[in-house]
Coordinates of C-alpha atoms and ligand atoms in Angstrom, one line a residue:
M22 CA -143.5 -110.5 -41.1
R23 CA -145.6 -110.9 -44.3
T24 CA -144.2 -109.7 -47.6
T25 CA -145.4 -106.3 -48.6
G26 CA -147.5 -107.7 -51.6
H27 CA -150.2 -109.0 -49.2
A28 CA -149.6 -106.3 -46.6
P29 CA -152.1 -103.6 -45.6
V30 CA -152.1 -100.0 -46.5
V31 CA -151.2 -98.1 -43.3
V32 CA -152.8 -94.8 -42.5
I33 CA -150.9 -92.7 -39.9
G34 CA -153.4 -90.4 -38.2
A35 CA -157.0 -90.4 -36.9
G36 CA -158.0 -86.8 -37.3
P37 CA -160.4 -85.7 -40.1
Y38 CA -158.0 -86.5 -42.9
G39 CA -156.8 -89.9 -41.6
L40 CA -160.4 -91.0 -40.8
S41 CA -161.8 -89.8 -44.1
T42 CA -159.0 -91.5 -46.1
A43 CA -159.4 -94.7 -44.2
A44 CA -163.2 -94.7 -44.7
H45 CA -162.7 -94.4 -48.5
L46 CA -160.1 -97.2 -48.5
H47 CA -162.4 -99.5 -46.5
A48 CA -165.2 -98.7 -48.9
R49 CA -163.0 -99.9 -51.8
G50 CA -162.3 -103.1 -49.9
V51 CA -158.6 -102.2 -49.3
H52 CA -157.0 -104.0 -46.3
T53 CA -156.1 -101.0 -44.2
R54 CA -154.6 -100.5 -40.7
V55 CA -155.1 -97.0 -39.2
F56 CA -153.0 -95.7 -36.3
G57 CA -153.5 -92.7 -34.1
E58 CA -155.6 -91.0 -31.3
P59 CA -159.0 -90.1 -32.7
M60 CA -159.5 -86.3 -33.0
V61 CA -156.7 -85.6 -30.6
S62 CA -155.8 -82.2 -32.0
W63 CA -159.4 -81.0 -31.4
R64 CA -159.7 -82.5 -27.9
D65 CA -156.2 -81.8 -26.4
H66 CA -154.7 -79.0 -28.4
M67 CA -157.5 -76.4 -28.8
P68 CA -159.0 -74.2 -26.1
E69 CA -162.3 -75.3 -24.4
G70 CA -165.1 -73.1 -25.5
M71 CA -163.5 -72.5 -29.0
L72 CA -166.0 -72.2 -31.9
L73 CA -165.1 -73.4 -35.3
K74 CA -164.3 -70.7 -37.9
S75 CA -165.6 -73.0 -40.6
T76 CA -169.3 -73.0 -41.2
P77 CA -171.2 -76.3 -40.6
V78 CA -171.3 -77.2 -44.3
A79 CA -167.5 -76.7 -44.4
S80 CA -167.0 -78.9 -41.4
N81 CA -168.1 -82.2 -42.8
I82 CA -165.6 -85.0 -42.8
D83 CA -165.9 -86.6 -46.3
A84 CA -167.3 -90.1 -46.3
P85 CA -167.7 -92.6 -49.2
Q86 CA -171.4 -93.1 -48.4
P87 CA -174.2 -90.7 -47.3
G88 CA -175.2 -90.3 -43.6
H89 CA -172.0 -89.1 -42.1
T90 CA -172.2 -85.3 -42.1
L91 CA -172.1 -83.1 -39.0
V92 CA -175.9 -82.7 -39.2
D93 CA -176.3 -86.5 -39.4
Y94 CA -174.2 -86.8 -36.2
C95 CA -176.3 -84.1 -34.4
E96 CA -179.5 -86.0 -35.4
S97 CA -178.1 -89.3 -34.3
A98 CA -176.8 -88.0 -31.0
G99 CA -179.8 -85.9 -30.3
E100 CA -177.7 -82.7 -30.2
R101 CA -178.7 -79.3 -31.5
R102 CA -178.4 -79.3 -35.4
Y103 CA -175.7 -77.0 -36.8
E104 CA -176.5 -76.3 -40.4
S105 CA -176.9 -72.7 -41.3
D106 CA -174.0 -70.3 -42.0
W107 CA -175.0 -68.5 -38.9
D108 CA -174.6 -71.5 -36.6
L109 CA -171.3 -71.6 -34.7
V110 CA -170.0 -75.1 -34.1
P111 CA -168.3 -75.7 -30.7
V112 CA -165.0 -77.5 -30.8
E113 CA -166.4 -80.1 -28.4
T114 CA -169.3 -81.0 -30.7
F115 CA -166.9 -81.3 -33.6
A116 CA -164.6 -83.6 -31.7
R117 CA -167.6 -85.8 -30.8
Y118 CA -168.6 -85.8 -34.4
G119 CA -165.2 -87.1 -35.5
E120 CA -165.2 -89.8 -32.8
W121 CA -168.7 -90.9 -34.0
F122 CA -167.5 -90.9 -37.6
Q123 CA -164.6 -93.1 -36.5
R124 CA -166.7 -95.6 -34.6
R125 CA -169.0 -96.0 -37.6
L126 CA -166.6 -96.0 -40.5
V127 CA -163.2 -96.9 -39.0
P128 CA -164.0 -99.2 -36.2
G129 CA -160.7 -101.1 -36.3
L130 CA -158.7 -98.0 -35.5
E131 CA -155.6 -98.8 -33.4
R132 CA -154.7 -96.2 -30.7
V133 CA -151.0 -96.7 -31.2
R134 CA -148.3 -94.3 -32.3
V135 CA -146.1 -95.1 -35.3
A136 CA -142.5 -94.9 -34.2
S137 CA -140.8 -95.3 -37.6
V138 CA -141.4 -96.0 -41.3
E139 CA -138.5 -97.6 -43.3
P140 CA -138.5 -98.8 -46.9
R141 CA -138.6 -102.6 -47.1
G142 CA -139.1 -104.9 -50.1
G143 CA -140.9 -102.5 -52.4
G144 CA -143.1 -101.3 -49.5
F145 CA -142.4 -100.3 -45.9
E146 CA -141.7 -101.7 -42.5
V147 CA -143.7 -99.7 -39.9
K148 CA -142.6 -99.9 -36.3
L149 CA -145.3 -99.2 -33.7
D150 CA -144.9 -97.8 -30.1
S151 CA -146.1 -101.2 -28.9
G152 CA -143.0 -102.8 -30.4
E153 CA -144.9 -104.5 -33.2
L154 CA -143.4 -104.4 -36.7
C155 CA -145.9 -104.3 -39.5
A156 CA -145.3 -104.6 -43.2
A157 CA -147.2 -102.0 -45.4
R158 CA -147.6 -102.0 -49.1
A159 CA -148.4 -98.2 -49.0
V160 CA -148.3 -95.6 -46.3
V161 CA -150.6 -92.5 -46.0
V162 CA -149.2 -89.8 -43.8
A163 CA -152.2 -88.0 -42.2
S164 CA -150.5 -86.9 -39.0
G165 CA -151.9 -83.4 -39.3
L166 CA -150.7 -80.7 -37.1
T167 CA -148.6 -83.0 -34.9
G168 CA -145.0 -81.9 -34.7
F169 CA -145.5 -78.8 -36.9
A170 CA -146.2 -76.1 -34.2
H171 CA -144.1 -73.1 -35.1
V172 CA -142.6 -70.6 -32.7
P173 CA -140.3 -67.9 -34.0
R174 CA -136.8 -67.9 -32.5
A175 CA -137.1 -64.4 -31.1
L176 CA -140.0 -65.7 -29.0
A177 CA -138.6 -69.0 -27.9
A178 CA -135.5 -67.2 -26.5
A179 CA -137.5 -66.2 -23.4
A180 CA -138.1 -69.9 -22.6
P181 CA -134.6 -71.5 -22.4
D182 CA -136.2 -74.5 -20.5
G183 CA -138.7 -75.1 -23.3
L184 CA -142.2 -73.9 -24.2
S185 CA -144.7 -74.6 -21.5
P186 CA -148.1 -73.3 -20.3
T187 CA -146.5 -72.8 -16.8
G188 CA -143.3 -71.1 -18.1
P189 CA -142.9 -67.7 -19.6
V190 CA -143.8 -68.7 -23.2
S191 CA -146.0 -71.4 -24.8
H192 CA -147.5 -72.3 -28.2
S193 CA -151.2 -71.9 -28.5
S194 CA -151.6 -75.7 -29.1
Q195 CA -150.5 -76.3 -25.4
H196 CA -153.7 -74.7 -24.0
T197 CA -157.1 -76.1 -23.4
D198 CA -158.1 -74.2 -20.3
M199 CA -157.9 -70.4 -20.4
K200 CA -158.9 -70.1 -16.7
Q201 CA -155.2 -70.5 -15.8
F202 CA -154.8 -66.8 -16.9
A203 CA -157.3 -65.4 -14.4
D204 CA -155.8 -62.2 -12.9
R205 CA -152.7 -62.5 -15.1
D206 CA -151.3 -60.3 -17.8
L207 CA -151.1 -62.1 -21.1
V208 CA -149.7 -61.3 -24.5
V209 CA -150.8 -63.3 -27.5
V210 CA -148.5 -63.1 -30.6
G211 CA -150.2 -63.6 -33.9
A212 CA -153.2 -62.3 -35.9
G213 CA -155.0 -65.4 -37.1
Q214 CA -158.3 -66.7 -35.8
S215 CA -156.4 -68.9 -33.3
A216 CA -154.6 -65.8 -31.8
L217 CA -157.7 -63.6 -31.7
E218 CA -159.9 -66.3 -30.2
T219 CA -157.3 -67.4 -27.7
A220 CA -157.0 -63.8 -26.6
V221 CA -160.8 -63.4 -26.3
L222 CA -161.2 -66.7 -24.3
A223 CA -158.5 -65.6 -21.9
A224 CA -160.1 -62.2 -21.4
E225 CA -163.5 -63.8 -20.8
A226 CA -161.8 -66.2 -18.3
G227 CA -160.8 -63.3 -16.2
A228 CA -157.2 -62.4 -17.3
A229 CA -156.1 -59.0 -15.8
S230 CA -155.1 -57.8 -19.3
V231 CA -154.7 -59.4 -22.7
R232 CA -152.8 -57.8 -25.6
V233 CA -152.4 -59.1 -29.1
V234 CA -149.1 -58.3 -30.8
A235 CA -149.0 -58.6 -34.6
R236 CA -146.3 -57.8 -37.1
G237 CA -148.4 -56.3 -40.0
R238 CA -149.6 -52.7 -39.7
M239 CA -153.2 -53.6 -40.3
A240 CA -152.8 -57.2 -39.2
V241 CA -155.8 -57.6 -36.9
G242 CA -159.0 -57.8 -38.8
F243 CA -162.3 -59.7 -39.0
G244 CA -164.3 -61.2 -41.9
D245 CA -167.8 -60.3 -43.0
P246 CA -171.0 -62.0 -41.8
P247 CA -172.8 -64.3 -44.2
D248 CA -175.3 -61.6 -45.3
H249 CA -172.5 -59.3 -46.3
Q250 CA -171.0 -61.6 -48.9
P251 CA -170.8 -60.2 -52.4
R252 CA -173.7 -61.5 -54.5
L253 CA -172.2 -61.8 -58.0
R254 CA -169.4 -64.2 -57.0
P255 CA -169.6 -68.0 -56.9
E256 CA -170.3 -69.6 -53.6
S257 CA -167.6 -71.7 -51.8
P258 CA -167.4 -73.2 -48.3
F259 CA -165.2 -70.2 -47.3
G260 CA -167.4 -67.4 -48.7
R261 CA -168.2 -65.9 -52.1
A262 CA -165.1 -65.3 -54.3
W263 CA -163.7 -66.7 -57.6
S264 CA -160.4 -67.5 -56.0
L265 CA -162.0 -69.5 -53.1
Y266 CA -164.3 -71.3 -55.6
G267 CA -161.3 -72.3 -57.8
L268 CA -159.1 -73.3 -54.9
T269 CA -161.8 -75.5 -53.4
Y270 CA -163.2 -77.3 -56.4
Y271 CA -160.2 -77.4 -58.7
A272 CA -157.5 -78.1 -56.1
G273 CA -155.8 -80.5 -58.6
T274 CA -154.8 -77.7 -60.9
F275 CA -153.0 -75.9 -58.1
R276 CA -150.0 -78.1 -58.3
H277 CA -149.3 -77.0 -61.9
L278 CA -148.7 -73.4 -60.8
P279 CA -145.1 -72.3 -60.4
A280 CA -143.7 -72.9 -56.8
P281 CA -143.4 -69.2 -55.8
V282 CA -147.1 -68.7 -56.8
R283 CA -148.2 -71.8 -54.9
H284 CA -146.3 -70.8 -51.8
G285 CA -147.6 -67.2 -51.9
L286 CA -151.2 -68.4 -52.3
V287 CA -150.9 -70.9 -49.4
R288 CA -149.6 -68.0 -47.2
R289 CA -152.1 -65.4 -48.3
V290 CA -155.4 -67.0 -49.2
L291 CA -157.5 -67.9 -46.2
G292 CA -154.7 -66.4 -44.1
P293 CA -154.9 -64.5 -40.8
L294 CA -158.3 -63.0 -40.3
G295 CA -160.7 -63.3 -37.4
A296 CA -164.2 -64.7 -37.8
W297 CA -167.0 -62.2 -38.2
W298 CA -168.6 -63.2 -35.0
L299 CA -165.4 -62.6 -32.9
R300 CA -165.2 -58.9 -33.5
E301 CA -167.7 -57.9 -30.9
R302 CA -166.2 -60.1 -28.2
F303 CA -162.7 -58.8 -29.1
T304 CA -163.3 -55.1 -29.2
G305 CA -162.8 -53.3 -25.9
R306 CA -161.6 -56.5 -24.2
V307 CA -158.3 -57.1 -25.9
G308 CA -155.5 -54.5 -26.5
V309 CA -153.7 -54.5 -29.8
T310 CA -150.1 -53.6 -30.8
Q311 CA -149.6 -54.0 -34.5
G312 CA -147.0 -53.0 -37.1
R313 CA -144.1 -53.9 -34.8
R314 CA -141.6 -56.7 -35.3
I315 CA -140.5 -58.6 -32.2
V316 CA -136.8 -58.0 -31.8
R317 CA -136.3 -60.3 -28.9
T318 CA -137.9 -61.6 -25.7
R319 CA -136.3 -62.4 -22.4
A320 CA -137.3 -63.6 -19.0
A321 CA -138.5 -60.7 -16.9
R322 CA -136.9 -59.9 -13.5
Y323 CA -139.9 -61.0 -11.4
G324 CA -141.0 -63.9 -13.6
G325 CA -142.9 -63.7 -16.8
A326 CA -141.4 -62.3 -20.0
L327 CA -140.4 -59.1 -21.6
L328 CA -141.1 -58.5 -25.3
E329 CA -138.9 -56.0 -27.1
L330 CA -140.5 -54.5 -30.2
A331 CA -138.8 -52.6 -33.1
G332 CA -139.4 -48.9 -32.5
G333 CA -141.8 -49.5 -29.5
V334 CA -141.9 -49.6 -25.8
P335 CA -141.1 -53.1 -24.3
I336 CA -144.2 -55.0 -23.1
E337 CA -144.0 -57.1 -19.9
A338 CA -146.4 -60.0 -19.3
D339 CA -146.8 -62.9 -17.0
H340 CA -147.0 -65.1 -20.0
I341 CA -146.7 -65.0 -23.8
I342 CA -148.7 -67.4 -26.0
A343 CA -147.2 -67.8 -29.5
A344 CA -150.3 -68.3 -31.7
T345 CA -147.9 -68.4 -34.6
G346 CA -149.3 -71.4 -36.4
Y347 CA -147.9 -74.5 -38.0
R348 CA -145.1 -75.2 -40.5
P349 CA -145.4 -78.4 -42.4
D350 CA -141.7 -79.2 -42.6
I351 CA -141.0 -82.9 -43.3
S352 CA -137.8 -82.8 -41.4
S353 CA -140.1 -82.5 -38.3
L354 CA -141.7 -85.9 -39.1
G355 CA -139.3 -87.9 -37.0
F356 CA -141.1 -91.2 -37.7
L357 CA -140.1 -91.1 -41.4
G358 CA -136.7 -92.7 -41.6
P359 CA -133.8 -90.5 -42.7
G360 CA -133.5 -92.4 -46.0
I361 CA -137.2 -91.5 -46.8
R362 CA -136.8 -87.9 -45.8
A363 CA -133.7 -87.5 -47.9
A364 CA -135.4 -89.1 -51.0
L365 CA -138.6 -87.0 -50.8
A366 CA -138.8 -84.2 -53.4
R367 CA -139.9 -81.0 -51.7
S368 CA -141.8 -77.9 -52.3
G369 CA -140.3 -75.6 -49.8
P370 CA -140.1 -77.6 -46.6
A371 CA -143.2 -79.7 -47.5
P372 CA -143.3 -82.8 -49.7
L373 CA -143.9 -82.2 -53.4
L374 CA -146.9 -84.3 -54.5
G375 CA -148.0 -85.6 -57.8
P376 CA -151.4 -86.8 -59.0
G377 CA -153.3 -88.8 -56.4
F378 CA -151.4 -87.2 -53.5
R379 CA -148.3 -89.4 -54.3
S380 CA -144.9 -88.3 -53.1
S381 CA -141.7 -88.9 -55.0
V382 CA -141.1 -92.0 -52.8
P383 CA -143.1 -94.8 -54.4
H384 CA -146.2 -95.9 -52.3
L385 CA -145.9 -93.0 -49.9
Y386 CA -148.8 -90.5 -49.8
F387 CA -149.4 -87.3 -47.8
T388 CA -152.8 -85.6 -47.1
G389 CA -154.0 -82.6 -45.0
L390 CA -151.6 -79.8 -44.1
P391 CA -148.4 -81.2 -45.7
A392 CA -150.4 -81.5 -49.0
A393 CA -151.2 -77.7 -49.0
A394 CA -148.0 -76.8 -50.9
S395 CA -149.1 -79.0 -53.8
Y396 CA -152.9 -78.9 -53.6
G397 CA -153.6 -75.5 -52.1
P398 CA -154.8 -73.8 -49.0
V399 CA -158.0 -75.8 -48.9
M400 CA -155.9 -78.8 -47.6
R401 CA -155.4 -76.8 -44.3
F402 CA -159.1 -77.2 -43.6
V403 CA -161.5 -80.1 -42.9
V404 CA -163.4 -79.3 -46.1
G405 CA -160.4 -80.4 -48.1
T406 CA -161.2 -84.0 -47.2
G407 CA -163.9 -83.7 -49.9
Y408 CA -161.3 -83.3 -52.6
A409 CA -158.5 -85.4 -51.2
S410 CA -159.8 -88.6 -49.7
R411 CA -161.5 -90.2 -52.7
R412 CA -158.7 -89.3 -55.0
L413 CA -156.1 -90.6 -52.7
A414 CA -158.0 -93.9 -52.2
E415 CA -158.4 -94.2 -55.9
A416 CA -154.7 -93.7 -56.5
I417 CA -153.8 -96.4 -54.1
T418 CA -156.2 -98.9 -55.7
L419 CA -155.1 -98.2 -59.3
Ligands
FAD26 C1 -156.9 -73.5 -33.2 C2 -157.3 -74.2 -34.5 C3 -158.6 -74.0 -35.0 C4 -159.0 -74.6 -36.2 N1 -160.2 -74.4 -36.7 C5 -160.6 -75.0 -37.9 C6 -161.9 -74.8 -38.4 O1 -162.8 -74.2 -37.8 N2 -162.2 -75.5 -39.5 C7 -161.3 -76.2 -40.2 O2 -161.7 -76.8 -41.3 N3 -160.1 -76.4 -39.8 C8 -159.7 -75.8 -38.6 N4 -158.4 -75.9 -38.2 C9 -157.5 -76.7 -39.0 C10 -157.6 -78.2 -38.6 O3 -157.1 -78.4 -37.4 C11 -157.1 -79.1 -39.6 O4 -157.7 -78.8 -40.8 C12 -157.4 -80.6 -39.3 O5 -157.2 -80.9 -37.9 C13 -156.5 -81.4 -40.0 O6 -156.9 -82.7 -39.8 P1 -155.8 -83.9 -39.9 O7 -156.6 -85.1 -39.8 O8 -154.9 -83.6 -41.0 O9 -154.9 -83.7 -38.5 P2 -155.2 -83.7 -37.0 O10 -156.6 -83.4 -36.7 O11 -154.1 -82.9 -36.4 O12 -154.9 -85.2 -36.6 C14 -153.6 -85.8 -36.6 C15 -153.7 -87.3 -36.2 O13 -152.4 -87.8 -36.4 C16 -152.1 -88.7 -35.4 N5 -150.7 -88.9 -35.3 C17 -149.7 -87.9 -35.3 N6 -148.5 -88.5 -35.3 C18 -148.7 -89.8 -35.2 C19 -147.8 -91.0 -35.2 N7 -146.5 -90.9 -35.1 N8 -148.4 -92.2 -35.1 C20 -149.8 -92.3 -35.1 N9 -150.6 -91.3 -35.2 C21 -150.1 -90.1 -35.3 C22 -152.8 -88.1 -34.2 O14 -153.0 -89.0 -33.1 C23 -154.1 -87.6 -34.8 O15 -155.0 -88.6 -34.8 C24 -158.0 -75.3 -37.0 C25 -156.7 -75.5 -36.5 C26 -156.4 -74.9 -35.3 C27 -155.0 -75.1 -34.8

């Protein structure tokens, strides 16, 4: 094995963040190896027929040179152009865009999983699923949503054999085809876009009944269409608001805020809210129970699951989908050796990052969702690549 001084930078992940970071590193002439399945979260962990909540302009994967936006892809592939705020981007189009971006800018991508990362000689030793050991002078963790799916304990209790689309309880990331719920009673827990859109897609696929269960009293809501945005506020990829403008274009100042403020903002800003265009498809098709905490769930006598709610009548369903999101907890990143995980300074369960997306472990960087606790909620979305990737590549080459 080579010494880490001549070793490549390793990027773990080939979703929007990994691909964008790798493209910026390549553009700077940095020897880089990139591992992962291109766009796998979008191809295998989101429902068919899903539409992106982000507008086309907020769905560009940042590249170091022009010619790699979503519109550029549509033109090059001869697909319909998605460019106005009224255009709704299908998840299938977005996945093809990412794969096109990868073929053009990260052609050397290796479709291999990283099994472990251990410190070695001032850098790292990276073990691949293929059995290969590779030295790395720096590692960028861009593993995205993988491993972070979150299901509250009260829900998981009804699935003692594990979460599964064919058992009583699953996580929303386990579904691509909603037709499996035809003629069945389905409960979706959650109030974010993923919960509301999953519920609508299941209802449209012929489910006998679909009910969304949410904790907050006014939890289920929808945003405003583009022509209802307030005029006297600055524009941002997420809509017109001072807060969204600041969080998008000044993400670097976010990490100077006190931890409780940062964590509160990550939870609340751009939090659970259905897209404006979903309201009509939702209303009248999907039942809603809100303002009730789930006390426990258990397997129902004739299959399916029973949901007990605080102060409410129990709800029985053939299946429960927990659309309860993702928690970026570094203890879930099994490929990072225990020594590295123990040495990482944290902000809540996420890594605490300094300038240039550096963690407290020298030469180890995080981008995407695990960076949100330090760089703000914009890191949960593709548009955050516009802030993160160039700065991260710069920090590595300094
Ligand atoms: C239902 C849903 C809808 C969403 N809609 C939008 C939207 O409309 N707009 C938006 O901006 N954001 C949206 N998001 C958020 C979006 O998914 C993330 O912003 C984006 O996917 C993050 O990209 P990423 O590159 O960090 O991770 P991912 O896209 O999750 O990619 C992770 C990569 O890491 C690789 N990987 C993981 N572990 C390993 C390993 N051990 N070794 C090698 N490779 C590994 C995987 O193979 C994959 O290539 C949505 C999320 C969900 C769940």
